[in-house]
mmCIF file of C-alpha atoms in Angstrom:
data_model
loop_
_atom_site.group_PDB
_atom_site.id
_atom_site.type_symbol
_atom_site.label_atom_id
_atom_site.label_comp_id
_atom_site.label_asym_id
_atom_site.label_seq_id
_atom_site.Cartn_x
_atom_site.Cartn_y
_atom_site.Cartn_z
ATOM 1 C CA MET A 1 101.064 127.355 75.224
ATOM 2 C CA ARG A 2 103.857 129.918 75.382
ATOM 3 C CA LYS A 3 101.575 132.313 77.257
ATOM 4 C CA LEU A 4 100.792 129.595 79.804
ATOM 5 C CA LEU A 5 104.490 128.907 80.319
ATOM 6 C CA ILE A 6 105.232 132.607 80.854
ATOM 7 C CA MET A 7 102.363 132.939 83.339
ATOM 8 C CA PHE A 8 103.540 129.838 85.208
ATOM 9 C CA SER A 9 107.102 131.189 85.350
ATOM 10 C CA LEU A 10 105.892 134.533 86.651
ATOM 11 C CA ALA A 11 103.772 132.829 89.292
ATOM 12 C CA LEU A 12 106.794 130.867 90.524
ATOM 13 C CA LEU A 13 109.144 133.866 90.490
ATOM 14 C CA PRO A 14 108.277 134.986 94.047
ATOM 15 C CA LEU A 15 108.868 131.443 95.285
ATOM 16 C CA PHE A 16 112.312 131.352 93.710
ATOM 17 C CA ALA A 17 113.148 134.812 95.040
ATOM 18 C CA SER A 18 112.168 133.897 98.591
ATOM 19 C CA ALA A 19 113.938 130.554 98.285
ATOM 20 C CA GLN A 20 117.163 132.336 97.357
ATOM 21 C CA GLN A 21 116.841 134.760 100.252
ATOM 22 C CA SER A 22 116.132 132.499 103.202
ATOM 23 C CA SER A 23 115.581 128.945 102.089
ATOM 24 C CA VAL A 24 116.134 126.666 105.037
ATOM 25 C CA PHE A 25 115.388 123.026 104.444
ATOM 26 C CA GLY A 26 116.053 119.613 105.827
ATOM 27 C CA TYR A 27 116.666 116.287 104.182
ATOM 28 C CA PHE A 28 116.625 112.693 105.352
ATOM 29 C CA SER A 29 116.486 109.069 104.217
ATOM 30 C CA PHE A 30 112.996 107.706 104.845
ATOM 31 C CA ASP A 31 114.169 104.100 104.454
ATOM 32 C CA GLU A 32 117.060 104.546 106.865
ATOM 33 C CA VAL A 33 114.783 106.084 109.483
ATOM 34 C CA LEU A 34 112.088 103.432 108.948
ATOM 35 C CA HIS A 35 114.578 100.568 109.268
ATOM 36 C CA ALA A 36 116.031 102.075 112.451
ATOM 37 C CA MET A 37 112.669 102.043 114.238
ATOM 38 C CA PRO A 38 112.336 99.218 116.811
ATOM 39 C CA ALA A 39 108.783 98.471 115.647
ATOM 40 C CA TYR A 40 110.045 97.912 112.088
ATOM 41 C CA SER A 41 111.858 94.683 112.985
ATOM 42 C CA ILE A 42 108.714 93.439 114.750
ATOM 43 C CA ALA A 43 106.604 94.232 111.688
ATOM 44 C CA GLN A 44 109.138 92.482 109.451
ATOM 45 C CA GLN A 45 109.115 89.377 111.667
ATOM 46 C CA ASN A 46 105.306 89.309 111.626
ATOM 47 C CA MET A 47 105.359 89.579 107.822
ATOM 48 C CA LYS A 48 107.917 86.782 107.598
ATOM 49 C CA ASP A 49 105.711 84.549 109.759
ATOM 50 C CA LEU A 50 102.644 85.343 107.656
ATOM 51 C CA LYS A 51 104.540 84.646 104.412
ATOM 52 C CA THR A 52 105.679 81.316 105.835
ATOM 53 C CA LYS A 53 102.083 80.339 106.645
ATOM 54 C CA TYR A 54 100.905 81.210 103.137
ATOM 55 C CA ALA A 55 103.846 79.368 101.600
ATOM 56 C CA GLN A 56 103.094 76.272 103.668
ATOM 57 C CA GLU A 57 99.467 76.316 102.552
ATOM 58 C CA ALA A 58 100.506 76.803 98.923
ATOM 59 C CA ASP A 59 102.873 73.832 99.217
ATOM 60 C CA ARG A 60 100.125 71.713 100.759
ATOM 61 C CA VAL A 61 97.624 72.396 97.981
ATOM 62 C CA GLU A 62 100.315 71.917 95.343
ATOM 63 C CA LYS A 63 101.194 68.509 96.793
ATOM 64 C CA GLU A 64 97.494 67.627 96.910
ATOM 65 C CA PHE A 65 97.180 68.535 93.241
ATOM 66 C CA ASN A 66 100.293 66.549 92.312
ATOM 67 C CA VAL A 67 98.992 63.427 94.078
ATOM 68 C CA LYS A 68 95.646 63.672 92.294
ATOM 69 C CA TYR A 69 97.358 64.318 88.959
ATOM 70 C CA GLU A 70 99.693 61.339 89.360
ATOM 71 C CA ASP A 71 96.742 59.142 90.319
ATOM 72 C CA PHE A 72 94.934 60.318 87.205
ATOM 73 C CA LEU A 73 97.948 59.595 85.001
ATOM 74 C CA ASP A 74 98.178 56.079 86.418
ATOM 75 C CA VAL A 75 94.557 55.200 85.563
ATOM 76 C CA GLN A 76 93.652 57.490 82.672
ATOM 77 C CA ALA A 77 94.100 54.798 80.026
ATOM 78 C CA THR A 78 91.627 52.520 81.784
ATOM 79 C CA LEU A 79 88.937 55.151 82.352
ATOM 80 C CA ALA A 80 85.851 55.532 80.252
ATOM 81 C CA PRO A 81 85.938 58.766 78.188
ATOM 82 C CA SER A 82 83.242 60.498 80.245
ATOM 83 C CA ILE A 83 84.974 59.663 83.546
ATOM 84 C CA ARG A 84 88.361 60.751 82.131
ATOM 85 C CA GLU A 85 86.854 64.103 81.057
ATOM 86 C CA LYS A 86 85.244 64.546 84.474
ATOM 87 C CA ARG A 87 88.561 63.930 86.242
ATOM 88 C CA GLN A 88 90.380 66.262 83.844
ATOM 89 C CA ALA A 89 87.802 68.940 84.603
ATOM 90 C CA GLU A 90 88.308 68.376 88.343
ATOM 91 C CA LEU A 91 92.076 68.715 87.910
ATOM 92 C CA ARG A 92 91.679 71.931 85.873
ATOM 93 C CA GLU A 93 89.365 73.353 88.523
ATOM 94 C CA LEU A 94 91.785 72.432 91.295
ATOM 95 C CA MET A 95 94.674 73.991 89.385
ATOM 96 C CA GLU A 96 92.683 77.198 88.794
ATOM 97 C CA LYS A 97 91.820 77.363 92.499
ATOM 98 C CA ASN A 98 95.492 76.921 93.378
ATOM 99 C CA ILE A 99 96.499 79.718 91.020
ATOM 100 C CA ALA A 100 93.760 81.963 92.418
ATOM 101 C CA PHE A 101 94.926 81.165 95.950
ATOM 102 C CA LYS A 102 98.508 82.157 95.128
ATOM 103 C CA GLU A 103 97.390 85.418 93.509
ATOM 104 C CA ASN A 104 95.053 86.214 96.392
ATOM 105 C CA SER A 105 97.771 85.340 98.898
ATOM 106 C CA GLN A 106 100.159 87.796 97.275
ATOM 107 C CA ARG A 107 97.507 90.511 97.288
ATOM 108 C CA LEU A 108 96.752 89.828 100.967
ATOM 109 C CA LEU A 109 100.451 89.832 101.857
ATOM 110 C CA ASP A 110 100.959 93.164 100.081
ATOM 111 C CA GLN A 111 97.992 94.646 101.948
ATOM 112 C CA ALA A 112 99.203 93.219 105.278
ATOM 113 C CA GLU A 113 102.600 94.828 104.710
ATOM 114 C CA LYS A 114 101.001 98.193 103.920
ATOM 115 C CA ASP A 115 98.834 97.896 107.030
ATOM 116 C CA ALA A 116 101.811 96.930 109.204
ATOM 117 C CA LEU A 117 103.956 99.830 107.980
ATOM 118 C CA ALA A 118 101.206 102.472 107.967
ATOM 119 C CA PRO A 119 101.512 103.366 111.676
ATOM 120 C CA LEU A 120 105.299 103.533 111.385
ATOM 121 C CA LYS A 121 105.085 105.850 108.398
ATOM 122 C CA ALA A 122 102.550 107.994 110.259
ATOM 123 C CA LYS A 123 104.974 108.290 113.203
ATOM 124 C CA ILE A 124 107.772 109.339 110.859
ATOM 125 C CA ASN A 125 105.527 111.969 109.273
ATOM 126 C CA GLU A 126 104.497 113.274 112.714
ATOM 127 C CA ALA A 127 108.151 113.472 113.768
ATOM 128 C CA LEU A 128 109.008 115.239 110.508
ATOM 129 C CA HIS A 129 106.275 117.792 111.091
ATOM 130 C CA ALA A 130 107.396 118.405 114.667
ATOM 131 C CA LEU A 131 111.078 118.612 113.742
ATOM 132 C CA GLY A 132 110.428 120.845 110.740
ATOM 133 C CA THR A 133 108.276 123.178 112.810
ATOM 134 C CA ALA A 134 110.751 123.272 115.707
ATOM 135 C CA LYS A 135 113.636 124.108 113.366
ATOM 136 C CA SER A 136 111.550 126.561 111.281
ATOM 137 C CA LEU A 137 112.327 124.683 108.084
ATOM 138 C CA ASP A 138 110.671 125.672 104.825
ATOM 139 C CA PHE A 139 110.508 122.053 103.639
ATOM 140 C CA ILE A 140 112.005 118.619 104.159
ATOM 141 C CA VAL A 141 113.172 116.403 101.293
ATOM 142 C CA ASN A 142 113.294 112.598 101.241
ATOM 143 C CA THR A 143 116.585 111.623 99.596
ATOM 144 C CA ASP A 144 115.567 108.018 98.818
ATOM 145 C CA GLY A 145 115.076 106.768 95.288
ATOM 146 C CA GLY A 146 117.747 108.913 93.666
ATOM 147 C CA ASN A 147 115.295 111.768 93.172
ATOM 148 C CA VAL A 148 117.638 114.260 94.822
ATOM 149 C CA PRO A 149 121.092 113.544 93.397
ATOM 150 C CA PHE A 150 122.755 116.516 95.120
ATOM 151 C CA ILE A 151 122.101 118.544 98.242
ATOM 152 C CA ASN A 152 124.527 121.185 99.397
ATOM 153 C CA PRO A 153 125.045 120.363 103.086
ATOM 154 C CA GLU A 154 125.841 124.018 103.772
ATOM 155 C CA LYS A 155 122.336 125.020 102.659
ATOM 156 C CA GLY A 156 120.302 122.205 104.183
ATOM 157 C CA GLU A 157 120.347 120.140 107.334
ATOM 158 C CA ASN A 158 120.490 116.338 107.392
ATOM 159 C CA LEU A 159 117.719 115.267 109.757
ATOM 160 C CA THR A 160 118.188 111.491 109.464
ATOM 161 C CA GLU A 161 119.956 110.995 112.819
ATOM 162 C CA ALA A 162 117.654 113.437 114.626
ATOM 163 C CA LEU A 163 114.630 111.526 113.336
ATOM 164 C CA LYS A 164 116.129 108.172 114.324
ATOM 165 C CA ASN A 165 116.716 109.475 117.854
ATOM 166 C CA ALA A 166 113.238 110.992 118.070
ATOM 167 C CA LEU A 167 111.588 107.736 117.039
ATOM 168 C CA LYS A 168 113.473 105.378 119.391
#
């Protein structure tokens, strides 16, 4: 284990040496750039509309279930045992379908959001590649998520505004 650690450290030594000599990097906020894109607000509006449609359908089936359940409660005492069991089974099945619909709806909404944002993320990555190449940067860091708590602005270049302008 110790040997592996030493070998790994030696393998990274040239990277650290070159990084100290001429490390030029950029950094940016992916979320800030994404939210500044004109197509982002369109994608968000489309997602809001889709969520509304799913919510309306979920409300409709929930109301349908509630009506059937209330009807069952009103007459259950007068039903023969076999009919009561049949209606209970129908209600359970309807409830299970409603639960499955809600779960499937959430999965479909998540996928729709990924699909809607995929072209925007691809554009950001293309712009990053072009900007990084044009500025001869060694690498570009995304500062979102608190993964990079400190960047010395004298050593790196904030590319957020340049990316926003490039993607308008």
